[in-house]
Coordinates of C-alpha atoms in Angstrom, one line a residue:
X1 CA 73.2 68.5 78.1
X2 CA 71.0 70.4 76.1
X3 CA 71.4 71.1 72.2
X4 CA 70.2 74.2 70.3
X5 CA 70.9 75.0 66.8
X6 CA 72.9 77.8 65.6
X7 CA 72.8 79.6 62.5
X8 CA 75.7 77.8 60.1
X9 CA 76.7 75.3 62.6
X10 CA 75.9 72.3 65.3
X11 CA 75.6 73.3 69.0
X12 CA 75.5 72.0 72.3
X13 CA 74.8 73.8 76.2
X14 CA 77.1 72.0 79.1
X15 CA 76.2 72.8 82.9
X16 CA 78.6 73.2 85.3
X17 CA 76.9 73.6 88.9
X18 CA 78.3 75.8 90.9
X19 CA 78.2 75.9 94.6
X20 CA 77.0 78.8 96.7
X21 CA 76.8 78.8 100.2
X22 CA 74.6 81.2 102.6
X23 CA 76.6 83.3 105.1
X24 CA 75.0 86.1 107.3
X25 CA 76.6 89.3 107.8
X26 CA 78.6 89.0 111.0
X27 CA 81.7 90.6 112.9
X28 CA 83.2 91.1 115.9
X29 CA 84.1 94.4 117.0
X30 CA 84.0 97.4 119.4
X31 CA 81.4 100.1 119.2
X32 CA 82.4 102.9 116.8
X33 CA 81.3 106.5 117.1
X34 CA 79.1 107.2 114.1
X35 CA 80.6 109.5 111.1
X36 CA 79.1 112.5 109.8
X37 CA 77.1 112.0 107.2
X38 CA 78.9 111.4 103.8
X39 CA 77.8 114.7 102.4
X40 CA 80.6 117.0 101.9
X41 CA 83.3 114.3 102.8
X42 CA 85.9 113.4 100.1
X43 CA 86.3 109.4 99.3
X44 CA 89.7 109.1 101.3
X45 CA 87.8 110.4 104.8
X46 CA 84.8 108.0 104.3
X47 CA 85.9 104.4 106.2
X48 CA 87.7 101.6 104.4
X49 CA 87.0 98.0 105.2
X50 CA 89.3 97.5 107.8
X51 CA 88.2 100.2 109.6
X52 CA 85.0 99.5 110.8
X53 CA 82.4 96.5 112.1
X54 CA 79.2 95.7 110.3
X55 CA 76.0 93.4 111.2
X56 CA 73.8 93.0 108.9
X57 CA 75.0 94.8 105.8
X58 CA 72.7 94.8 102.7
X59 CA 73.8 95.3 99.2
X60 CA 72.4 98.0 96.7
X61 CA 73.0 97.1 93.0
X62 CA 73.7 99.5 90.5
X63 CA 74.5 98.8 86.6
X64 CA 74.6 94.8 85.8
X65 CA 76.6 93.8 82.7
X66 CA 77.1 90.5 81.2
X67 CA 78.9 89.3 78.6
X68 CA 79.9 86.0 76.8
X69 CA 83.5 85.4 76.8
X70 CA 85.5 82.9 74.3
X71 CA 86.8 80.5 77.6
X72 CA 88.2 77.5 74.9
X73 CA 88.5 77.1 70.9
X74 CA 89.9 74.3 68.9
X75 CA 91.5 74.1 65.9
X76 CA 90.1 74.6 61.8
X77 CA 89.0 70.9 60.7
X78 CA 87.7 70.3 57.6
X79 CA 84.8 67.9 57.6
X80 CA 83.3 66.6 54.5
X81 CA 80.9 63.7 54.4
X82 CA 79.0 62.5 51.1
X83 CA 75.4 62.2 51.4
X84 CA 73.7 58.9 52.8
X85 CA 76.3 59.0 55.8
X86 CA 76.9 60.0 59.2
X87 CA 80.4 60.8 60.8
X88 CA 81.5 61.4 64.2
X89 CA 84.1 64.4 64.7
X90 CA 85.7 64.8 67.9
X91 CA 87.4 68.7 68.2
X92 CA 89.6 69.4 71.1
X93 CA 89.8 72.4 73.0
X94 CA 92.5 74.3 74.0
X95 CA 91.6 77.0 76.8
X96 CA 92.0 80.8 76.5
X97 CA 91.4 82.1 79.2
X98 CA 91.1 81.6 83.0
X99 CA 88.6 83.7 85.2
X100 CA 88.8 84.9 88.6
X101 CA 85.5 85.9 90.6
X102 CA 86.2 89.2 92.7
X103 CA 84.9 92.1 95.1
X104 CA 86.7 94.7 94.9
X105 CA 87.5 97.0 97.2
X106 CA 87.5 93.8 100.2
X107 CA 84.4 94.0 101.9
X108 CA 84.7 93.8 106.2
X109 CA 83.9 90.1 106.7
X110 CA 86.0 88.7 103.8
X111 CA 85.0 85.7 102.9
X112 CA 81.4 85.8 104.2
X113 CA 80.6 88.8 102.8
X114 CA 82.0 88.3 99.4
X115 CA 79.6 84.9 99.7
X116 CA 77.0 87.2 100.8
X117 CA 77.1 89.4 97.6
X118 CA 77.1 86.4 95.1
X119 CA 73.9 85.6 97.1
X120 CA 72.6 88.7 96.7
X121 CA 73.5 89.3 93.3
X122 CA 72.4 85.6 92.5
X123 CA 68.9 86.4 93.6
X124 CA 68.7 89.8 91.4
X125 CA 69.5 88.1 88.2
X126 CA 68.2 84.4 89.1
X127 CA 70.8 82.7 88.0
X128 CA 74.0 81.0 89.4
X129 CA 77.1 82.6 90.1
X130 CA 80.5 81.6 90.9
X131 CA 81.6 82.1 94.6
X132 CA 84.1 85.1 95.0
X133 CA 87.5 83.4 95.2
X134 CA 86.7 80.5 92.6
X135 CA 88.5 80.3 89.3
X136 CA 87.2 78.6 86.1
X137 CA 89.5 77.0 83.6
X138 CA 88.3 74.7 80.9
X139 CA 88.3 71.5 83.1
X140 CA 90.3 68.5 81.7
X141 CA 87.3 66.1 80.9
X142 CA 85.3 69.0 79.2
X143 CA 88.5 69.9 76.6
X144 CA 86.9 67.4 73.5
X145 CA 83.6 68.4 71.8
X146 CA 82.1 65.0 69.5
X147 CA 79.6 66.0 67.2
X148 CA 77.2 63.7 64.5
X149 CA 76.8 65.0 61.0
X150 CA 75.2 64.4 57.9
X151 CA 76.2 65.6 54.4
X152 CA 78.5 68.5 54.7
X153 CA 81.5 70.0 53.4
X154 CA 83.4 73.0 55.8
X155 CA 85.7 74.0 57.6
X156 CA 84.5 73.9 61.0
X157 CA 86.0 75.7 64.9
X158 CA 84.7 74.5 68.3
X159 CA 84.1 77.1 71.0
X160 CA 83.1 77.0 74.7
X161 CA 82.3 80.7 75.9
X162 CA 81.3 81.5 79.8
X163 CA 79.0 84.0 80.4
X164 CA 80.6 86.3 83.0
X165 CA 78.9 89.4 85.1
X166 CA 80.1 92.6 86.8
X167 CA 77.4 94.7 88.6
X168 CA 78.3 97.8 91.1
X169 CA 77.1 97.6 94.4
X170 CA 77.1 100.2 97.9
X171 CA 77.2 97.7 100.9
X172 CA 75.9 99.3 104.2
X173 CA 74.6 98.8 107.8
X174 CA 72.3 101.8 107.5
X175 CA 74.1 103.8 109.9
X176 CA 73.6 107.3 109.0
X177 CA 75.9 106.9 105.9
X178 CA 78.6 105.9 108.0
X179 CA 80.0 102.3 107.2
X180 CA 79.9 102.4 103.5
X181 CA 81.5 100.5 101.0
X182 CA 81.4 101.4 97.0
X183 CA 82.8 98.7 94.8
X184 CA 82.3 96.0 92.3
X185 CA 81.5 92.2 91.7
X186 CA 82.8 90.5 89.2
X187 CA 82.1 86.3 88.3
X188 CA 80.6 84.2 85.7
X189 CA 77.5 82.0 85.2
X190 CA 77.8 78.4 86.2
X191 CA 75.9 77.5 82.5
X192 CA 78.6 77.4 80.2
X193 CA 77.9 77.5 76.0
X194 CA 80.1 75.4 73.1
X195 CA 79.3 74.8 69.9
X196 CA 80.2 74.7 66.3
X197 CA 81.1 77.6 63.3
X198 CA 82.1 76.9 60.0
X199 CA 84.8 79.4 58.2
X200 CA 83.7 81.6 56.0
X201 CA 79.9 81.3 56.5
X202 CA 79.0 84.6 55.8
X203 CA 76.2 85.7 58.5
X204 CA 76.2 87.3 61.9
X205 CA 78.0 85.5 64.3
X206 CA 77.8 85.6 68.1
X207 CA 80.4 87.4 69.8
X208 CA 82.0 84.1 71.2
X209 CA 82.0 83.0 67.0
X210 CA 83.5 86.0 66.1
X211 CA 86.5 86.2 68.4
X212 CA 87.5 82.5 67.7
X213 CA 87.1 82.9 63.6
X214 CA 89.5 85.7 63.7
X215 CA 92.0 83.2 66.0
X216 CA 91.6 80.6 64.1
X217 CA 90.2 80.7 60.5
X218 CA 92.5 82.2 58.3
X219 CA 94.3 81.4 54.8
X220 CA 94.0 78.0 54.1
X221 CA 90.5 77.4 56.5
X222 CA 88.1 78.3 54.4
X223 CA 88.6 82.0 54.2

């Protein structure tokens, strides 16, 4: 676990790892008579995923987006300790939010495909990527945050936020336009971030800091 400070509070980086498996692009099917080429078609004559075979598809990306979500906060505490000592606070987190990894529209091999694209995607941004199916939820053992602190005197708010990403994609087996698929990706990083904020601290906060202080601090913590 590695620690970085943060402008008016404590914070620490937790690493979840997760699992992404390889998966060629494969599918059984009978020969299909190629499609005119997509120009001049309208989006409802162009083939759907159910419709059609594909070996060896490759992904296009378009636009990538990521964002850090609030995934956990805790409640206001107010920690004061008198200079010369150290004291241990332990916050527990409550979850906000669950998250779903997704392809949407389905691609043509399910599962393998959809493992295919975090792959893909994975390698574009160099980073890890939750498998297409998986859902993240604060885990149990990860729902207290224990910090160390010297003089101070706040109200303080603990926050776990998940990093998640959408990108746009065209999947394809290079057949003369036919055997197209437009859609999205959406899942999260596997690093996760938590720290600490203090009520009231007037600065620019993260957008993980700023969500939580208007859940949580409020008359009576510090505002």
């Amino acid at each position: 676990m590695g620690r970085k400070p943060i402008r008016g509070a404590v914070a620490l980086a937790t690493a979840f790892v997760a699992a992404l498996a390889t998966a060629s692009c494969t599918a059984a099917g009978e020969p299909r008579a190629a499609h005119p080429s997509t120009a001049g078609t309208t989006a409802a004559s162009r083939p759907s995923p159910r419709d059609w075979s594909c070996r060896g598809g490759t992904f296009r990306w378009g636009k990538v987006t990521g964002q850090m979500r609030l995934a956990a906060v805790s409640d206001a505490q107010h920690v004061r300790v008198p200079a010369g000592k150290t004291v241990r606070t332990t916050f527990g987190l409550v979850p906000l939010r669950t998250l779903r990894a997704n392809v949407y529209p389905p691609l043509p091999e399910g599962a393998a495909a959809g493992r295919a694209a975090v792959d893909s995607l994975a390698d574009r941004t160099d980073s890890d990527l939750a498998r297409v199916g998986d859902t993240f939820t604060l885990p149990e053992g990860d729902r207290t945050l224990t910090v160390s602190s010297g003089r101070s005197d706040g109200v303080l708010v603990a926050v776990v936020g998940v990093r998640t990403v959408e990108a746009s994609f065209v999947y394809d087996c290079g057949a003369s336009g036919s055997g197209t698929v437009r859609g999205t990706l959406s899942t999260w990083s596997a690093a996760t971030y938590s720290g600490l904020f203090a009520c009231g601290i007037r600065e620019e906060l993260p957008a993980v800091e700023i969500e939580a202080h208007a859940l949580v601090c409020g008359q009576g913590n510090g505002t």
